Short mmCIF file of C-alpha atoms in Angstrom, two decimals:
data_model
loop_
_atom_site.label_atom_id
_atom_site.label_comp_id
_atom_site.label_asym_id
_atom_site.label_seq_id
_atom_site.Cartn_x
_atom_site.Cartn_y
_atom_site.Cartn_z
CA MET A 14 0.00 0.00 0.00
CA THR A 15 1.61 3.26 -1.16
CA GLN A 16 0.89 6.86 -0.24
CA HIS A 17 2.03 10.27 -1.45
CA LYS A 18 4.85 11.94 0.52
CA THR A 19 4.94 15.34 -1.21
CA THR A 20 4.70 18.25 1.26
CA ALA A 21 3.06 21.67 1.19
CA GLN A 22 6.56 23.15 1.17
CA ASP A 23 7.23 21.39 -2.16
CA ILE A 24 4.11 22.95 -3.65
CA ALA A 25 5.02 26.35 -2.25
CA ARG A 26 8.48 26.19 -3.86
CA HIS A 27 7.08 25.11 -7.22
CA CYS A 28 4.37 27.80 -7.24
CA GLN A 29 6.67 30.44 -5.70
CA VAL A 30 4.31 31.26 -2.85
CA SER A 31 4.35 30.83 0.94
CA THR A 32 3.24 27.63 2.67
CA ALA A 33 0.48 29.68 4.34
CA THR A 34 -0.83 30.60 0.88
CA VAL A 35 -0.72 26.94 -0.15
CA SER A 36 -2.69 26.00 2.95
CA ARG A 37 -5.34 28.65 2.29
CA ALA A 38 -5.67 27.59 -1.35
CA LEU A 39 -5.96 23.88 -0.57
CA ASN A 40 -8.51 24.45 2.19
CA ASN A 41 -10.61 26.97 0.23
CA LYS A 42 -9.91 29.76 2.72
CA PRO A 43 -10.01 33.50 1.96
CA GLY A 44 -6.88 35.58 1.44
CA VAL A 45 -5.58 34.10 -1.81
CA SER A 46 -6.20 35.34 -5.34
CA PRO A 47 -8.18 33.16 -7.79
CA GLN A 48 -5.16 32.93 -10.10
CA ILE A 49 -2.79 31.69 -7.38
CA LYS A 50 -5.45 29.35 -5.96
CA SER A 51 -5.97 27.83 -9.40
CA ARG A 52 -2.22 27.38 -9.90
CA VAL A 53 -1.78 25.70 -6.51
CA LEU A 54 -4.77 23.38 -6.95
CA LYS A 55 -3.75 22.32 -10.46
CA TYR A 56 -0.20 21.51 -9.36
CA ALA A 57 -1.39 19.68 -6.23
CA GLU A 58 -3.77 17.62 -8.36
CA SER A 59 -1.09 16.85 -10.97
CA ILE A 60 1.23 15.33 -8.34
CA GLY A 61 -1.52 13.73 -6.24
CA TYR A 62 -0.65 15.80 -3.16
CA VAL A 63 -1.82 14.43 0.18
CA PRO A 64 -1.82 16.85 3.16
CA ASN A 65 -0.74 15.46 6.53
CA SER A 66 -3.48 16.03 9.11
CA THR A 67 -2.48 13.34 11.57
CA ALA A 68 -0.86 15.69 14.06
CA ARG A 69 -3.83 18.08 14.13
CA SER A 70 -6.24 15.18 14.55
CA MET A 71 -4.28 13.91 17.56
CA ARG A 72 -4.32 17.37 19.15
CA THR A 73 -8.00 18.08 18.70
CA GLY A 74 -9.51 14.60 18.90
CA THR A 75 -11.35 15.31 15.66
CA SER A 76 -10.41 14.70 12.05
CA SER A 77 -10.52 16.84 8.96
CA LEU A 78 -9.21 14.00 6.81
CA ALA A 79 -11.11 12.30 4.01
CA VAL A 80 -9.37 9.16 2.75
CA LEU A 81 -9.89 8.27 -0.91
CA VAL A 82 -9.30 4.55 -1.39
CA ILE A 83 -8.24 3.31 -4.83
CA GLN A 84 -7.61 -0.30 -5.75
CA ILE A 85 -4.67 -0.78 -8.09
CA GLN A 86 -2.79 -3.49 -9.92
CA SER A 87 0.15 -4.62 -7.82
CA SER A 88 2.56 -3.42 -10.52
CA ASP A 89 1.14 0.13 -10.56
CA ARG A 90 3.37 2.93 -9.30
CA GLN A 91 1.01 5.81 -9.96
CA THR A 92 -2.74 5.93 -10.45
CA VAL A 93 -4.67 8.89 -11.78
CA ILE A 94 -6.73 10.43 -9.00
CA PRO A 95 -10.22 11.50 -10.15
CA SER A 96 -10.24 15.31 -10.26
CA GLN A 97 -13.76 15.18 -8.83
CA ALA A 98 -12.31 13.74 -5.62
CA PHE A 99 -10.48 17.01 -4.87
CA GLU A 100 -13.63 19.02 -5.51
CA LEU A 101 -15.80 16.71 -3.39
CA VAL A 102 -13.44 16.75 -0.42
CA SER A 103 -13.17 20.53 -0.65
CA ARG A 104 -16.97 20.83 -0.58
CA LEU A 105 -17.05 18.61 2.51
CA GLY A 106 -14.61 20.99 4.20
CA LEU A 107 -12.01 18.25 4.59
CA GLU A 108 -8.48 17.51 3.41
CA LEU A 109 -7.67 14.65 1.07
CA ARG A 110 -5.43 11.68 1.63
CA VAL A 111 -5.09 8.99 -1.04
CA VAL A 112 -4.46 5.35 -0.21
CA ARG A 113 -3.84 2.66 -2.82
CA ILE A 114 -4.63 -0.97 -2.02
CA PRO A 115 -3.37 -3.53 -4.56
CA TYR A 116 -5.79 -6.17 -5.78
CA GLY A 117 -5.06 -9.40 -3.91
CA GLU A 118 -4.42 -7.62 -0.62
CA ASP A 119 -7.22 -7.75 1.95
CA PHE A 120 -9.30 -4.61 1.43
CA VAL A 121 -10.54 -4.22 5.00
CA ASP A 122 -7.06 -4.83 6.40
CA GLY A 123 -5.93 -1.93 4.22
CA LEU A 124 -8.54 0.37 5.75
CA LEU A 125 -7.60 -0.75 9.27
CA LYS A 126 -3.94 0.02 8.55
CA VAL A 127 -4.94 3.55 7.60
CA GLU A 128 -6.92 3.95 10.83
CA ALA A 129 -3.91 2.76 12.82
CA ASP A 130 -1.86 5.48 11.13
CA CYS A 131 -4.27 8.42 11.32
CA HIS A 132 -7.69 9.55 12.49
CA SER A 133 -9.98 9.62 9.44
CA ALA A 134 -13.28 11.48 9.23
CA ILE A 135 -14.56 9.36 6.33
CA PHE A 136 -13.45 6.80 3.75
CA LEU A 137 -14.54 7.46 0.16
CA LEU A 138 -14.60 4.49 -2.21
CA PHE A 139 -15.04 5.23 -5.94
CA GLY A 140 -15.97 2.62 -8.51
CA LEU A 141 -15.24 -1.10 -8.36
CA CYS A 142 -13.93 -2.36 -5.01
CA ASP A 143 -13.11 -6.04 -4.56
CA ILE A 144 -13.83 -6.03 -0.84
CA GLY A 145 -14.02 -9.74 -0.17
CA ASP A 146 -15.73 -10.34 3.19
CA LYS A 147 -18.02 -7.31 3.39
CA SER A 148 -19.12 -8.18 6.91
CA ARG A 149 -15.65 -7.14 8.10
CA LEU A 150 -16.36 -3.52 7.16
CA ASN A 151 -17.94 -3.12 10.59
CA GLU A 152 -14.40 -3.33 12.03
CA VAL A 153 -13.67 0.07 10.47
CA GLN A 154 -14.40 2.91 12.89
CA ALA A 155 -14.76 5.83 10.44
CA PRO A 156 -17.83 5.97 8.19
CA VAL A 157 -17.38 4.41 4.74
CA MET A 158 -19.21 5.89 1.72
CA PHE A 159 -19.31 4.31 -1.74
CA ILE A 160 -19.67 6.33 -4.94
CA LEU A 161 -20.76 4.66 -8.19
CA SER A 162 -19.69 1.28 -6.86
CA ASP A 163 -21.48 -1.93 -7.76
CA ASP A 164 -19.79 -3.46 -4.71
CA ALA A 165 -21.51 -1.23 -2.12
CA PRO A 166 -23.28 -3.24 0.61
CA ALA A 167 -26.91 -2.12 0.88
CA GLU A 168 -26.50 -1.03 4.51
CA TYR A 169 -23.61 1.36 3.79
CA PRO A 170 -24.02 4.93 2.47
CA HIS A 171 -23.64 5.06 -1.28
CA VAL A 172 -24.34 7.21 -4.31
CA ALA A 173 -25.57 5.17 -7.26
CA SER A 174 -26.34 5.89 -10.90
CA ASP A 175 -29.83 5.11 -12.19
CA ASP A 176 -28.68 1.72 -13.44
CA GLU A 177 -32.03 0.14 -14.25
CA ASP A 178 -33.52 3.19 -15.94
CA GLY A 179 -30.33 3.83 -17.88
CA ALA A 180 -29.95 0.24 -19.06
CA TYR A 181 -33.65 0.22 -20.01
CA ALA A 182 -33.18 3.38 -22.09
CA ILE A 183 -30.05 2.09 -23.84
CA THR A 184 -31.73 -1.24 -24.62
CA GLU A 185 -34.84 0.50 -25.90
CA SER A 186 -32.74 2.70 -28.18
CA LEU A 187 -31.23 -0.45 -29.70
CA ILE A 188 -34.63 -2.11 -30.12
CA GLU A 189 -36.06 1.01 -31.76
CA ALA A 190 -33.14 0.91 -34.21
CA GLY A 191 -34.30 -2.56 -35.25
CA HIS A 192 -31.97 -4.72 -33.14
CA ARG A 193 -33.67 -7.90 -31.92
CA SER A 194 -30.57 -9.88 -30.99
CA ILE A 195 -28.49 -8.05 -28.38
CA MET A 196 -25.52 -9.34 -26.39
CA VAL A 197 -24.74 -7.90 -22.94
CA LEU A 198 -21.04 -7.77 -21.99
CA THR A 199 -19.73 -7.44 -18.45
CA GLU A 200 -17.17 -8.91 -16.04
CA LEU A 201 -17.35 -11.51 -13.31
CA LYS A 202 -16.89 -10.55 -9.67
CA SER A 203 -14.48 -12.56 -7.56
CA ASN A 204 -17.51 -14.43 -6.16
CA GLY A 205 -18.50 -15.58 -9.67
CA GLU A 206 -21.48 -13.23 -10.11
CA PRO A 207 -21.72 -10.84 -13.07
CA TYR A 208 -21.09 -7.18 -12.30
CA TYR A 209 -23.96 -4.67 -12.66
CA GLN A 210 -27.00 -6.78 -11.78
CA ARG A 211 -29.26 -3.69 -11.82
CA ARG A 212 -28.17 -2.85 -15.36
CA ILE A 213 -28.87 -6.43 -16.41
CA ALA A 214 -32.33 -6.06 -14.81
CA GLY A 215 -32.96 -2.89 -16.84
CA PHE A 216 -31.94 -4.74 -20.01
CA ARG A 217 -34.30 -7.61 -19.20
CA ASN A 218 -37.18 -5.25 -18.37
CA ALA A 219 -36.80 -3.45 -21.71
CA LEU A 220 -36.93 -6.75 -23.60
CA VAL A 221 -40.06 -7.82 -21.74
CA ALA A 222 -41.72 -4.44 -22.39
CA HIS A 223 -41.15 -4.98 -26.11
CA HIS A 224 -42.45 -8.58 -25.99
CA MET A 225 -38.99 -10.04 -26.47
CA VAL A 226 -37.58 -13.04 -24.62
CA PHE A 227 -34.71 -12.63 -22.18
CA ASP A 228 -32.19 -15.46 -22.25
CA SER A 229 -29.43 -15.55 -19.63
CA ALA A 230 -27.08 -16.70 -22.41
CA GLN A 231 -27.31 -13.17 -23.80
CA VAL A 232 -25.21 -12.00 -20.84
CA GLN A 233 -21.52 -12.70 -21.42
CA ALA A 234 -19.59 -12.17 -18.18
CA LEU A 235 -15.83 -12.46 -18.66
CA HIS A 236 -13.41 -13.66 -15.99
CA VAL A 237 -10.83 -10.94 -15.30
CA ASP A 238 -7.63 -10.91 -13.27
CA TYR A 239 -7.78 -7.47 -11.66
CA ASN A 240 -4.03 -7.52 -11.10
CA ASN A 241 -3.72 -7.52 -14.89
CA HIS A 242 -7.06 -6.01 -15.80
CA ALA A 243 -6.69 -4.81 -19.38
CA ASP A 244 -4.66 -7.76 -20.67
CA SER A 245 -6.79 -10.40 -18.96
CA PHE A 246 -10.04 -8.81 -20.16
CA MET A 247 -8.78 -8.65 -23.74
CA ALA A 248 -7.58 -12.26 -23.59
CA ALA A 249 -10.97 -13.42 -22.30
CA PHE A 250 -12.77 -11.36 -24.95
CA ARG A 251 -10.66 -12.76 -27.79
CA GLU A 252 -11.34 -16.30 -26.58
CA GLN A 253 -15.10 -16.03 -26.01
CA ILE A 254 -16.65 -13.30 -28.14
CA PRO A 255 -15.43 -13.59 -31.78
CA PRO A 256 -16.78 -17.18 -32.09
CA LEU A 257 -20.21 -15.90 -31.00
CA LEU A 258 -20.06 -13.09 -33.56
CA ALA A 259 -19.22 -15.59 -36.30
CA LYS A 260 -22.42 -17.62 -35.86
CA PRO A 261 -25.28 -17.26 -38.38
CA ASP A 262 -27.61 -16.12 -35.59
CA ARG A 263 -25.02 -13.74 -34.15
CA PRO A 264 -26.11 -10.64 -32.25
CA THR A 265 -26.40 -7.41 -34.20
CA ALA A 266 -25.57 -5.25 -31.18
CA ILE A 267 -23.51 -5.42 -27.98
CA PHE A 268 -24.53 -3.52 -24.84
CA ILE A 269 -21.35 -3.06 -22.78
CA LEU A 270 -22.18 -2.40 -19.14
CA ASP A 271 -19.09 -0.28 -18.40
CA ASP A 272 -17.52 2.42 -20.61
CA TYR A 273 -14.05 1.41 -19.38
CA LEU A 274 -14.49 -1.91 -21.17
CA THR A 275 -15.82 -0.22 -24.32
CA VAL A 276 -12.42 1.21 -25.20
CA PHE A 277 -10.88 -2.29 -25.21
CA VAL A 278 -13.83 -3.82 -27.05
CA THR A 279 -13.57 -1.24 -29.84
CA LYS A 280 -9.84 -1.94 -30.18
CA MET A 281 -10.31 -5.72 -30.35
CA LEU A 282 -13.18 -5.56 -32.83
CA ALA A 283 -11.03 -3.43 -35.10
CA GLU A 284 -8.19 -5.97 -34.79
CA ALA A 285 -10.62 -8.70 -35.86
CA GLY A 286 -11.79 -6.67 -38.86
CA ILE A 287 -15.27 -6.15 -37.36
CA ARG A 288 -16.54 -2.65 -38.15
CA VAL A 289 -18.64 -0.47 -35.84
CA PRO A 290 -21.49 0.07 -36.63
CA ASP A 291 -21.47 -1.56 -40.10
CA ASP A 292 -20.87 -5.09 -38.79
CA ILE A 293 -21.88 -4.73 -35.15
CA SER A 294 -23.55 -1.94 -33.16
CA LEU A 295 -22.24 -0.88 -29.74
CA ALA A 296 -23.83 0.92 -26.81
CA SER A 297 -22.49 1.35 -23.30
CA PHE A 298 -23.03 2.78 -19.83
CA GLY A 299 -21.04 5.47 -18.03
CA GLY A 300 -20.52 8.36 -20.41
CA TRP A 301 -16.72 8.40 -20.25
CA GLU A 302 -15.66 11.33 -22.40
CA VAL A 303 -13.08 9.23 -24.24
CA THR A 304 -15.83 7.05 -25.73
CA SER A 305 -17.23 10.05 -27.59
CA PHE A 306 -13.90 10.40 -29.44
CA LEU A 307 -13.62 6.83 -30.70
CA PRO A 308 -13.83 6.32 -34.50
CA ALA A 309 -17.55 5.69 -34.01
CA PRO A 310 -18.60 7.80 -30.98
CA ILE A 311 -20.37 5.45 -28.59
CA GLN A 312 -24.06 5.72 -27.69
CA SER A 313 -24.00 5.75 -23.90
CA TRP A 314 -26.00 6.40 -20.74
CA VAL A 315 -24.36 9.31 -18.92
CA PRO A 316 -24.59 10.13 -15.19
CA PRO A 317 -23.36 13.76 -15.40
CA ILE A 318 -20.32 14.59 -13.28
CA PRO A 319 -21.94 17.78 -11.85
CA TYR A 320 -24.88 15.65 -10.66
CA ILE A 321 -22.51 13.12 -9.08
CA LEU A 322 -20.63 15.88 -7.27
CA GLU A 323 -23.75 17.61 -5.95
CA THR A 324 -25.29 14.35 -4.79
CA SER A 325 -22.06 13.02 -3.26
CA THR A 326 -21.58 16.29 -1.37
CA ALA A 327 -25.05 16.06 0.21
CA ALA A 328 -24.60 12.34 0.89
CA GLY A 329 -21.16 12.92 2.40
CA LEU A 330 -22.41 15.64 4.75
CA SER A 331 -25.26 13.41 5.90
CA THR A 332 -22.85 10.52 6.44
CA LEU A 333 -20.47 12.68 8.47
CA GLN A 334 -23.42 13.78 10.62
CA GLY A 335 -24.69 10.23 11.03
CA LYS A 336 -27.98 11.05 9.30
CA ALA A 337 -30.03 8.72 7.12
CA PHE A 338 -30.60 9.76 3.51
CA SER A 339 -34.07 11.07 2.74
CA GLY A 340 -36.00 13.22 0.29
CA GLU A 341 -34.62 14.74 -2.91
CA ILE A 342 -31.67 16.88 -3.94
CA SER A 343 -32.44 19.56 -6.53
CA LEU A 344 -29.64 19.56 -9.08
CA GLN A 345 -28.34 22.60 -10.91
CA PRO A 346 -29.19 22.69 -14.66
CA LEU A 347 -26.46 21.41 -16.92
CA ASP A 348 -24.81 23.54 -19.58
CA ALA A 349 -26.21 22.77 -23.02
CA SER A 350 -22.68 21.93 -24.18
CA ASP A 351 -22.58 19.08 -21.67
CA THR A 352 -25.65 17.33 -23.09
CA SER A 353 -25.88 18.26 -26.75
CA GLY A 354 -27.16 15.49 -29.01
CA THR A 355 -28.93 13.67 -26.18
CA SER A 356 -32.31 12.07 -26.06
CA ASP A 357 -34.75 11.31 -23.29
CA THR A 358 -35.61 7.80 -22.14
CA SER A 359 -38.34 7.48 -24.75
CA GLY A 360 -35.75 7.86 -27.51
CA THR A 361 -37.02 11.30 -28.59
CA LYS A 362 -34.15 13.55 -29.65
CA THR A 363 -33.84 16.70 -27.53
CA ALA A 364 -31.52 19.65 -27.64
CA SER A 365 -30.39 19.27 -24.04
CA ALA A 366 -31.16 17.25 -20.95
CA SER A 367 -30.87 20.49 -18.96
CA ALA A 368 -34.36 21.48 -20.15
CA LYS A 369 -35.82 19.06 -17.62
CA PRO A 370 -35.70 19.60 -13.85
CA ALA A 371 -33.36 17.05 -12.33
CA VAL A 372 -33.32 15.61 -8.83
CA ALA A 373 -31.34 12.93 -7.06
CA ARG A 374 -33.64 10.80 -4.92
CA ALA A 375 -33.04 8.87 -1.73
CA ILE A 376 -34.30 5.41 -2.67
CA SER A 377 -33.34 4.05 0.75
CA PRO A 378 -31.91 5.45 4.02
CA THR A 379 -28.44 4.64 2.66
CA CYS A 380 -28.68 5.31 -1.09
CA PHE A 381 -29.05 8.40 -3.26
CA MET A 382 -29.66 7.76 -6.95
CA VAL A 383 -28.22 10.13 -9.58
CA PRO A 384 -30.23 10.64 -12.80
CA GLY A 385 -28.62 10.35 -16.22
CA TYR A 386 -29.39 10.92 -19.88
CA LEU A 387 -28.92 9.13 -23.19
CA ARG A 388 -25.99 10.44 -25.24
CA VAL A 389 -26.65 9.58 -28.86
CA GLY A 390 -23.58 8.41 -30.74
CA GLN A 391 -22.70 7.00 -34.14
CA SER A 392 -22.12 3.43 -32.96
CA VAL A 393 -25.66 2.10 -33.53
CA ARG A 394 -26.76 1.08 -37.00
CA ASN A 395 -30.41 1.77 -37.84
CA LEU A 396 -31.61 -1.52 -39.26
CA ASN A 397 -35.09 -0.13 -39.84
CA ALA A 398 -33.74 2.17 -42.56
CA GLU A 399 -32.47 -0.75 -44.64
#
């Protein structure tokens, strides 16, 4: 488990300001110009700076430390820290520390090691987390909050995307384009279950609504070694998927349940001489910006980052206060540039998703759900026009 060791003095020297100025900029305090604050924050983010709050926590008996936990391949030396993490922690009024736990190491033991080293106000877990024995999370003293993680136990605070609605909308967009044979592609968890069960449920519900039969064989869940994620996924894909695409009754579309996988799928289809969308249509979930710049921009369900930040801020404050989630969070309208070329869940093209009022809803005392929108791409072939 590795942690950043860069100090505020290093940032001060690089930015040619005092350490007091660095502290004010990092903690969103007054007394620093916007230009200097921006320069300090950008440099701190670029090097993954982690402030040391252990001493202050020991003096006051309280903590201003939010620990972002990232799982990594054991060979990784550096991992990109989501820029949203800095913004979220700043909104919570806390300081950020980043901890990396390699896949294969016990996840809860990693959290307990952090607690032995410092007094944490909250643990923030983004994305996939191979926790193992989830019952052991109750050994962790600080609150644990999951964000966009399919691994979140139901009893722990978490912010989720609207998986069922989004998968339903993506599937419906494929059906309305004339696709009647659709493959779903995902990964296997370490316990042997497919990831993204709620997205699979949304896919199934859309088929049923259109009087189509759901067959579990449509869901292809690939075994992945998370210590060698990209290579093992591509190896499993090359072994399992091309033979299915070569059959006479092959699918005409693939719904990939995670945008991260879509980048690899596009690469491997191209290697096999399979063209998107001429030979196979693709749609995905997640709205990663990179997927809009692929040779055929991918049609995807997008949980907007501003919505995730607003919802995670409210959820984080409630978690820090020990309050259950309830009610709705009114979300600020999106810029039209963020949602151009989108459509609503009925498939009707709209100029912008921002025209509709958006709210994140508490669907349980521990879960807020973030709404999304359908980003229309060029990766789906319209079979009805042929």
